[in-house]
Backbone as XML, in Angstrom:
<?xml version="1.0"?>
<chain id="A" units="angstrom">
  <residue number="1" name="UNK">
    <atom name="N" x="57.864" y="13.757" z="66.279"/>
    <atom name="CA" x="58.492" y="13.418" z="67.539"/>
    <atom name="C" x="57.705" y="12.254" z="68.159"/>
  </residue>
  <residue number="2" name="UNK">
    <atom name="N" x="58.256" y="11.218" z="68.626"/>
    <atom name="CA" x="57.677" y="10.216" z="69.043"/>
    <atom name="C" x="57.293" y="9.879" z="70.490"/>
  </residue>
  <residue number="3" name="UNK">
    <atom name="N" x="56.916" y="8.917" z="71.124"/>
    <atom name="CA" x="56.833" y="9.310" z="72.817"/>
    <atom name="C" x="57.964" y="9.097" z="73.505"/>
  </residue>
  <residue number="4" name="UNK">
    <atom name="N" x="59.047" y="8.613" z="72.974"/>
    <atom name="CA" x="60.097" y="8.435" z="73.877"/>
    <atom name="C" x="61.132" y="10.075" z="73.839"/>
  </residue>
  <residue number="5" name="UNK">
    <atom name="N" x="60.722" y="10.315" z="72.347"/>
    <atom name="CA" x="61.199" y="11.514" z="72.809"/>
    <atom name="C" x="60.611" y="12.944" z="73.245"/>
  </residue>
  <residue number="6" name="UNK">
    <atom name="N" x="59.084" y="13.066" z="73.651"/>
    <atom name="CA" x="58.606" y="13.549" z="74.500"/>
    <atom name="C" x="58.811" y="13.565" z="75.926"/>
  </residue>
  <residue number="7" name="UNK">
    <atom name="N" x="58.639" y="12.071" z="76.171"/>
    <atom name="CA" x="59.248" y="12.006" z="77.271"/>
    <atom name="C" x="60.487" y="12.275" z="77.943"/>
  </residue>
  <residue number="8" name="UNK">
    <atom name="N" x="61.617" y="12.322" z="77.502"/>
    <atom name="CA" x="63.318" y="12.635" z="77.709"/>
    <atom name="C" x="62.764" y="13.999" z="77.786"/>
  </residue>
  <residue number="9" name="UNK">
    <atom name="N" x="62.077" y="14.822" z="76.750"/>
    <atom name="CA" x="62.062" y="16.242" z="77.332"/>
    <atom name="C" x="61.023" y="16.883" z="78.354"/>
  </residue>
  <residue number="10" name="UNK">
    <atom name="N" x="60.311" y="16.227" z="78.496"/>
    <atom name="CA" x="59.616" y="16.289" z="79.775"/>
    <atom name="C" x="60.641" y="16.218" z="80.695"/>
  </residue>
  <residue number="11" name="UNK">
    <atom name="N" x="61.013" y="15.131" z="80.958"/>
    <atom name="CA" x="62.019" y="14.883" z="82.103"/>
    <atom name="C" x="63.250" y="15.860" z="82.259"/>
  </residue>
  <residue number="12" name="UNK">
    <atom name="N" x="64.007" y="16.451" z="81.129"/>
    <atom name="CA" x="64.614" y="17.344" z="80.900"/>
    <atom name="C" x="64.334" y="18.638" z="81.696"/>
  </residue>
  <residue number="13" name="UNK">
    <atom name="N" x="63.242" y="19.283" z="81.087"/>
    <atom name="CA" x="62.032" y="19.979" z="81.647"/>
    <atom name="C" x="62.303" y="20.465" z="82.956"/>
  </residue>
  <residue number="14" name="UNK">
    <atom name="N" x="61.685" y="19.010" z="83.965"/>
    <atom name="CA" x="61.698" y="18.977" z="84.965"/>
    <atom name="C" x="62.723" y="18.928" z="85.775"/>
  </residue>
  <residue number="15" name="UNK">
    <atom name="N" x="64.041" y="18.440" z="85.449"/>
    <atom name="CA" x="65.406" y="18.459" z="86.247"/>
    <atom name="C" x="66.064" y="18.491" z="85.221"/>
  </residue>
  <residue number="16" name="UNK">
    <atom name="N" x="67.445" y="19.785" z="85.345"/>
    <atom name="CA" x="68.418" y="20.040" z="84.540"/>
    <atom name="C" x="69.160" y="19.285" z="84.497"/>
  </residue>
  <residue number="17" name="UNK">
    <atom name="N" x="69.494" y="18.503" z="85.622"/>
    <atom name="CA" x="70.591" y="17.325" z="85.637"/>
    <atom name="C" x="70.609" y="15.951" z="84.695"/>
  </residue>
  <residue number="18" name="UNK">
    <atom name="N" x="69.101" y="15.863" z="84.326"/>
    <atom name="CA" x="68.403" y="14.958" z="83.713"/>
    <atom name="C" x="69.494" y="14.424" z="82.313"/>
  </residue>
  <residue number="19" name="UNK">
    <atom name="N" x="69.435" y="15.694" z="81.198"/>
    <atom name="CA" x="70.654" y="15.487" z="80.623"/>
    <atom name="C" x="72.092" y="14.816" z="80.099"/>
  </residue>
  <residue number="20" name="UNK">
    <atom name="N" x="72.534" y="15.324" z="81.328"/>
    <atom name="CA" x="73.887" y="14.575" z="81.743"/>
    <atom name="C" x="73.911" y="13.026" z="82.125"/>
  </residue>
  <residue number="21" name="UNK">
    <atom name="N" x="72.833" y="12.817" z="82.731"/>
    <atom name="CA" x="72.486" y="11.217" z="83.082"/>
    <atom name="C" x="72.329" y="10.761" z="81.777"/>
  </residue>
  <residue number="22" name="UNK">
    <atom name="N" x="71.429" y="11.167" z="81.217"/>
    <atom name="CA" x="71.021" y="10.486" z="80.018"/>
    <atom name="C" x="72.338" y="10.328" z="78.910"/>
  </residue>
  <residue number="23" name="UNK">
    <atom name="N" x="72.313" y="11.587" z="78.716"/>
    <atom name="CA" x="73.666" y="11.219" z="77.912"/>
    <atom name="C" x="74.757" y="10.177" z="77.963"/>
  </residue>
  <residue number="24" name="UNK">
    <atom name="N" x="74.928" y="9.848" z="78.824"/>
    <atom name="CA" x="76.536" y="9.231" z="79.676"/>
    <atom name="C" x="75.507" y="7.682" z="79.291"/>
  </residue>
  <residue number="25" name="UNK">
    <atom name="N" x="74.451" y="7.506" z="79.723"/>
    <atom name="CA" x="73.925" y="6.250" z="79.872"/>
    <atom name="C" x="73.779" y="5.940" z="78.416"/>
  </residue>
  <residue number="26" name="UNK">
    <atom name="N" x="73.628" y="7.086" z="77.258"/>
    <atom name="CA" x="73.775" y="6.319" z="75.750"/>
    <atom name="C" x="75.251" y="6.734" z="75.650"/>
  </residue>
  <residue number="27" name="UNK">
    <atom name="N" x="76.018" y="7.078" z="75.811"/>
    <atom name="CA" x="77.683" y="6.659" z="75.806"/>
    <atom name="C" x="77.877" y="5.270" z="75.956"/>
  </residue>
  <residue number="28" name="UNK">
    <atom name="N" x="77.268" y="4.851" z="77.137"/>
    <atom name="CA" x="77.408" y="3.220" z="77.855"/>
    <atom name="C" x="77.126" y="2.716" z="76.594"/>
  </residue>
  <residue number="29" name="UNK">
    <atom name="N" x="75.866" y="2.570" z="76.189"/>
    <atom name="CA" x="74.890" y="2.410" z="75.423"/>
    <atom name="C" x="75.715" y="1.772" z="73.918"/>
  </residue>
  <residue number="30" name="UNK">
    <atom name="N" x="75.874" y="2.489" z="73.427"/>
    <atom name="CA" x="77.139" y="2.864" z="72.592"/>
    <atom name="C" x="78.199" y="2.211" z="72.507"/>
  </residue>
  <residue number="31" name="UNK">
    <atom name="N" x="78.916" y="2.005" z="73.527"/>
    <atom name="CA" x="79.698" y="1.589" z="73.683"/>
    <atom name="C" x="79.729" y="-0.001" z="74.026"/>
  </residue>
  <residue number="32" name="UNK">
    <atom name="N" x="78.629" y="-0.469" z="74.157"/>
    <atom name="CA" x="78.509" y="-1.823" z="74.705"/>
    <atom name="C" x="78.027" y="-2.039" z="73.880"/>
  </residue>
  <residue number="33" name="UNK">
    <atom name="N" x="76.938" y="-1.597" z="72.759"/>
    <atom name="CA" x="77.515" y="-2.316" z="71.140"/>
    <atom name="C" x="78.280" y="-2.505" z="69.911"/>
  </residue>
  <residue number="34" name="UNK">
    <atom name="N" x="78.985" y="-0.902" z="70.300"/>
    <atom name="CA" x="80.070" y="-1.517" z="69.441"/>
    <atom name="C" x="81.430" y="-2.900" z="70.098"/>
  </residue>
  <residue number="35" name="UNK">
    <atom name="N" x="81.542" y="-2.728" z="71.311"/>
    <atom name="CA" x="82.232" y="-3.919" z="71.607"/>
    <atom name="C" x="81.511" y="-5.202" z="71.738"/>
  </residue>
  <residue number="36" name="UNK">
    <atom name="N" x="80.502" y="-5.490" z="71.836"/>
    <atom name="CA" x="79.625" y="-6.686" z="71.449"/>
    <atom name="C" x="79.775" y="-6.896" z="69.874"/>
  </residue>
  <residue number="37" name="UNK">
    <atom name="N" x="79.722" y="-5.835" z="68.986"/>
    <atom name="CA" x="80.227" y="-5.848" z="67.241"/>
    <atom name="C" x="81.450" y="-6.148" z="66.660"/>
  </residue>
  <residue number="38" name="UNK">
    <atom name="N" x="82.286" y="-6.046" z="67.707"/>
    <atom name="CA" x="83.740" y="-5.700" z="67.597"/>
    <atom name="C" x="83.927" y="-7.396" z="67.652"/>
  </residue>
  <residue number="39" name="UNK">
    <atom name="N" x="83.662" y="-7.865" z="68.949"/>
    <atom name="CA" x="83.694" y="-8.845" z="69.404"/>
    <atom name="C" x="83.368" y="-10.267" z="68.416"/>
  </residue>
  <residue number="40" name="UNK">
    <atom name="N" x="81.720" y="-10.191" z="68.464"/>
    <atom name="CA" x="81.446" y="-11.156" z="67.515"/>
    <atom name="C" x="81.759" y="-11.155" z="66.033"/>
  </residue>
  <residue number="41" name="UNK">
    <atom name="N" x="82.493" y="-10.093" z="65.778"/>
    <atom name="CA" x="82.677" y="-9.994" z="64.238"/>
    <atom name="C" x="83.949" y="-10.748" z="63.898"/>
  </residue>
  <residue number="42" name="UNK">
    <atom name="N" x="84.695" y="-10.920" z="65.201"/>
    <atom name="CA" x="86.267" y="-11.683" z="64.923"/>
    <atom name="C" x="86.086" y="-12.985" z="65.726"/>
  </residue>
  <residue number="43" name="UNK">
    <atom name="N" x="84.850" y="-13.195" z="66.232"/>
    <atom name="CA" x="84.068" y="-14.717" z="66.661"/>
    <atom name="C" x="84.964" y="-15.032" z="67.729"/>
  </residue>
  <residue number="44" name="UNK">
    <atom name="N" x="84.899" y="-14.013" z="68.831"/>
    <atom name="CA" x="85.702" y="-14.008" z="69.829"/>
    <atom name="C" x="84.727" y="-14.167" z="70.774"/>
  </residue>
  <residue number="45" name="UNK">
    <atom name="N" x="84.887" y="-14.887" z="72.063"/>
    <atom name="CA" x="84.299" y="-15.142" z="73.048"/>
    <atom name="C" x="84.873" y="-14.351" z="73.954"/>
  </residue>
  <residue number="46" name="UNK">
    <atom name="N" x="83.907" y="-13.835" z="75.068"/>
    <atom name="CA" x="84.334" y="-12.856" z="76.144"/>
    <atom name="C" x="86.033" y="-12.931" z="76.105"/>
  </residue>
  <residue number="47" name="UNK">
    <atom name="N" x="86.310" y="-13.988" z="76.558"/>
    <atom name="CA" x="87.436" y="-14.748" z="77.191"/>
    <atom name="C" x="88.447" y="-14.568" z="76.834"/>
  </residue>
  <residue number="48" name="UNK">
    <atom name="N" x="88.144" y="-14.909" z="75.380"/>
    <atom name="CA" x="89.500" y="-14.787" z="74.477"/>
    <atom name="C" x="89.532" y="-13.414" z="74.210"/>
  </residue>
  <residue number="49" name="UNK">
    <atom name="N" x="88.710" y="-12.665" z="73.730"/>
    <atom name="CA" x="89.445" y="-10.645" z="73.535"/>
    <atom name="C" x="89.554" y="-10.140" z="75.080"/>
  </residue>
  <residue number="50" name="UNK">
    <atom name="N" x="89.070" y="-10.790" z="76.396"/>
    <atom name="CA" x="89.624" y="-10.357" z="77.047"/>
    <atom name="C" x="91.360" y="-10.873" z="77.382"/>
  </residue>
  <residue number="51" name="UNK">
    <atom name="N" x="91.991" y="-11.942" z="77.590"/>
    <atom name="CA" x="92.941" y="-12.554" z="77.414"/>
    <atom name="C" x="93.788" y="-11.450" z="76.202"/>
  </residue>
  <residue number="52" name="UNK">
    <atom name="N" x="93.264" y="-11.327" z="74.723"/>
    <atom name="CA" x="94.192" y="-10.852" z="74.193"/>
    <atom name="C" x="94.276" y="-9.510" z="74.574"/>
  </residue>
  <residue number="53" name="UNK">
    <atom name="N" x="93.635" y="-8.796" z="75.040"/>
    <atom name="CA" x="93.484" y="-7.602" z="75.330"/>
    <atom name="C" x="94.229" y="-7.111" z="76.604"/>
  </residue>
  <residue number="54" name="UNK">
    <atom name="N" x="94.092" y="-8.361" z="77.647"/>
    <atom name="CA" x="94.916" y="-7.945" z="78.789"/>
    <atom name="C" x="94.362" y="-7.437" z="79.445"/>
  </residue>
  <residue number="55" name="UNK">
    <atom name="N" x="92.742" y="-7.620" z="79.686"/>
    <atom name="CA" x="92.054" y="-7.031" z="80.644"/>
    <atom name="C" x="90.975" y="-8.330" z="81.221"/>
  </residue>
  <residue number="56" name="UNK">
    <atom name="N" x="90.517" y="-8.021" z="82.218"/>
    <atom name="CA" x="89.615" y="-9.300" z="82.360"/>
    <atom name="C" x="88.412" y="-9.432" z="81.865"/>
  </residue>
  <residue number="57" name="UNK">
    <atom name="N" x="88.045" y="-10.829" z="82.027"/>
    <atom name="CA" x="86.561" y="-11.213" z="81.437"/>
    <atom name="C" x="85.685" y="-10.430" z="82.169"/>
  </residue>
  <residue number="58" name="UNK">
    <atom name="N" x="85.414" y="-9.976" z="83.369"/>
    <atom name="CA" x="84.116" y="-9.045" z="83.809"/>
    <atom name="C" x="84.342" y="-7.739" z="82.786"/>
  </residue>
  <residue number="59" name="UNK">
    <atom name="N" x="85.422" y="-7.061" z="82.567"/>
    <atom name="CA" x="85.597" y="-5.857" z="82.200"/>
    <atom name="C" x="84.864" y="-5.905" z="80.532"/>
  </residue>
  <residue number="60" name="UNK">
    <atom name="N" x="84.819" y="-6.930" z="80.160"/>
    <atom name="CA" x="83.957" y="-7.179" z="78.811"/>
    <atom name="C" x="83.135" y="-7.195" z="79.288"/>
  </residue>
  <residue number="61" name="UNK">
    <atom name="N" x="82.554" y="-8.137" z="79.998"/>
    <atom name="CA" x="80.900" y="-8.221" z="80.563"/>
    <atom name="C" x="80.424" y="-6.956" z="80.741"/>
  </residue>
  <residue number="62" name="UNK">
    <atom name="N" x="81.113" y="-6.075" z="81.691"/>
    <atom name="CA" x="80.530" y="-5.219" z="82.203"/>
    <atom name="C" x="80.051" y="-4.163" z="80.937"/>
  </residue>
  <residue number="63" name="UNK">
    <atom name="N" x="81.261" y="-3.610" z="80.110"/>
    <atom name="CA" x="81.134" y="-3.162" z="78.970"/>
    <atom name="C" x="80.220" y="-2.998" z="78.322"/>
  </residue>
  <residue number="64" name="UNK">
    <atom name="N" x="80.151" y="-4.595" z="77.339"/>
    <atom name="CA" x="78.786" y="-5.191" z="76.794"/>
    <atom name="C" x="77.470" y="-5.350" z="77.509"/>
  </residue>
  <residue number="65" name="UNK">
    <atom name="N" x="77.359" y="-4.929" z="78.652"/>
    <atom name="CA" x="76.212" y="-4.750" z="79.588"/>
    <atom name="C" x="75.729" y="-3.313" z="79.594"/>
  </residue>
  <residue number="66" name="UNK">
    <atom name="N" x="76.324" y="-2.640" z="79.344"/>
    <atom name="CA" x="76.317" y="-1.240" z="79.685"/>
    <atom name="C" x="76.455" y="-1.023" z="80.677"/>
  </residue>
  <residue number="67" name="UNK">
    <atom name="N" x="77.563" y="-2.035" z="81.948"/>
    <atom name="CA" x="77.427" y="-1.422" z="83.391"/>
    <atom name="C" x="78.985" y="-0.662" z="83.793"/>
  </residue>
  <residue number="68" name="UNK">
    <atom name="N" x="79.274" y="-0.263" z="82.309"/>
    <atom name="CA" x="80.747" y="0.366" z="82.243"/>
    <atom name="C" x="80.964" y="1.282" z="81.294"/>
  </residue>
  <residue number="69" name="UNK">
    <atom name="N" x="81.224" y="2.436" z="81.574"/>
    <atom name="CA" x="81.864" y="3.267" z="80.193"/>
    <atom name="C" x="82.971" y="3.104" z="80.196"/>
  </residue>
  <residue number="70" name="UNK">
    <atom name="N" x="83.674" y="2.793" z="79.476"/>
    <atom name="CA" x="85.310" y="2.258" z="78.927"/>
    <atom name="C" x="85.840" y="3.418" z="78.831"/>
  </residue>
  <residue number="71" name="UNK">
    <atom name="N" x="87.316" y="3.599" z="78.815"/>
    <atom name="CA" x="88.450" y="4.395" z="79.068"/>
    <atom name="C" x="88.791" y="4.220" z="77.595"/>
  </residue>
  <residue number="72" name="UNK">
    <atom name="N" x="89.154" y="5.327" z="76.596"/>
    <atom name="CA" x="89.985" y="5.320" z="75.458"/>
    <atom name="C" x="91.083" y="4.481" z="75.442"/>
  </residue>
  <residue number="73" name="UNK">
    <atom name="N" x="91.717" y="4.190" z="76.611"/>
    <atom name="CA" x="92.935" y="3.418" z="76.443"/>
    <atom name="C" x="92.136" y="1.701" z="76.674"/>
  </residue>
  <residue number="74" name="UNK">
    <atom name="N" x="91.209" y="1.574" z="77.399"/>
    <atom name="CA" x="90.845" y="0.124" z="77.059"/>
    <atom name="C" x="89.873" y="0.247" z="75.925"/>
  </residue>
  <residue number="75" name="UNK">
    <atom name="N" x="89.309" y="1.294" z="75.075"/>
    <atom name="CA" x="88.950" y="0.407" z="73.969"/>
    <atom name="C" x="89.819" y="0.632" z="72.591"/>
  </residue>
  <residue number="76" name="UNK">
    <atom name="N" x="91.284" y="1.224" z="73.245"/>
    <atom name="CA" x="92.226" y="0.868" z="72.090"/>
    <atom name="C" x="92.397" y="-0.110" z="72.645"/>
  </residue>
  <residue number="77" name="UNK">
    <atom name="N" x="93.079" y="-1.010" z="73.530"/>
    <atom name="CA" x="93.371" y="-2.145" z="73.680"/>
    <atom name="C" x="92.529" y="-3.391" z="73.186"/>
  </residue>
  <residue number="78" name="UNK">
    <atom name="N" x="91.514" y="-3.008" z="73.124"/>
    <atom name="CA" x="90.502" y="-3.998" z="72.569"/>
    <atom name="C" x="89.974" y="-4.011" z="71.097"/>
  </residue>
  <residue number="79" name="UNK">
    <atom name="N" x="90.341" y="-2.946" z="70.703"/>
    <atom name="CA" x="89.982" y="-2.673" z="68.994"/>
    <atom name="C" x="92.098" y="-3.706" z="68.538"/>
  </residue>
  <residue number="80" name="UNK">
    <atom name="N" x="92.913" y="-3.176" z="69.214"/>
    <atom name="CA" x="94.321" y="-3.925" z="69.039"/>
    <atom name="C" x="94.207" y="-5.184" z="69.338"/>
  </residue>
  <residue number="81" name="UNK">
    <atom name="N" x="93.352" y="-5.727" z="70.327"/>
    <atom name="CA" x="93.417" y="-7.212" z="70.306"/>
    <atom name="C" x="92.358" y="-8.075" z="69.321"/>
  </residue>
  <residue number="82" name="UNK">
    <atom name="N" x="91.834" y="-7.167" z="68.307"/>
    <atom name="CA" x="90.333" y="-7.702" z="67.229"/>
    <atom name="C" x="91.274" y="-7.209" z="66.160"/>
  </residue>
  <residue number="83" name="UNK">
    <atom name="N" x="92.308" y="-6.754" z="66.277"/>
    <atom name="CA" x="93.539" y="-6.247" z="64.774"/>
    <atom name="C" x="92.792" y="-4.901" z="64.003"/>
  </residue>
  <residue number="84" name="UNK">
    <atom name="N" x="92.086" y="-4.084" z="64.633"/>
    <atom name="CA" x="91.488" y="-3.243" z="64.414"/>
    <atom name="C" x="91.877" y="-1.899" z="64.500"/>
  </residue>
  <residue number="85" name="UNK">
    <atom name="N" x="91.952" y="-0.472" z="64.579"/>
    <atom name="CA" x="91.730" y="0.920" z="65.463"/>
    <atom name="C" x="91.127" y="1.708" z="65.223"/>
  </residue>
  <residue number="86" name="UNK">
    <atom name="N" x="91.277" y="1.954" z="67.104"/>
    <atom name="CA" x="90.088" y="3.136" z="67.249"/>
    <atom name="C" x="90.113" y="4.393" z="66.261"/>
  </residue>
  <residue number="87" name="UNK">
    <atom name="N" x="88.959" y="4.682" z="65.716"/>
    <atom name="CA" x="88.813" y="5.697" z="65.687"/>
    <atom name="C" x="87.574" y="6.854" z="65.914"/>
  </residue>
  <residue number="88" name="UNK">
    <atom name="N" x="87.716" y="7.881" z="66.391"/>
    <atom name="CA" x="87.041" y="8.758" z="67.192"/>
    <atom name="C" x="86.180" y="9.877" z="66.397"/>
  </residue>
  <residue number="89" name="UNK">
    <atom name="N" x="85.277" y="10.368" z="65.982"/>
    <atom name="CA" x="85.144" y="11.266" z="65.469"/>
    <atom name="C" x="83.787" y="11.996" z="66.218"/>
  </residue>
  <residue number="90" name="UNK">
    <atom name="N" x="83.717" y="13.267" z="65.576"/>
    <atom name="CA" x="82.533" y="14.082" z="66.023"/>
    <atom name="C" x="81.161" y="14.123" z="64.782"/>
  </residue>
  <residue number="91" name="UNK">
    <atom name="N" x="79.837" y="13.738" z="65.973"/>
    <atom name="CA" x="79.069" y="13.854" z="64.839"/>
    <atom name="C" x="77.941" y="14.685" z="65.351"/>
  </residue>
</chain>
């Protein structure tokens, strides 16, 4: 076990809520690289997968920032505008 993950359970530990934050923040996490992957792999600029996608250029930014967890229906729209689909699984 390494120190970062000592630490998460320390913090755990100490507030139950701890968890749930964390989690959601590697969802973000997650999610703002696979659409940064998605993105540069079809050599798309913000602009243009937002345009084809039908959503705006912050809503990528924000995304690829991690200052957004995306809605299933916008990252089908965005896997459809890279000619791609979503798919979901449990691991």
């Amino acid at each position: 076990m390494d120190q970062t993950d000592k630490l998460i359970q320390r913090m755990a530990a100490k507030d139950p809520t701890f968890m749930d934050g964390f989690k959601e923040e590697c969802r973000k996490l997650d999610a703002s690289v696979l659409v940064t992957q998605l993105r540069q792999s079809q050599k798309m600029s913000q602009e243009t997968l937002a345009k084809k996608a039908k959503v705006s250029k912050s809503t990528i930014a924000r995304i690829e920032n991690g200052n957004m967890n995306p809605t299933l229906k916008t990252l089908e729209k965005l896997g459809a505008a890279a000619g791609k689909q979503l798919t979901i699984s449990y691991t």
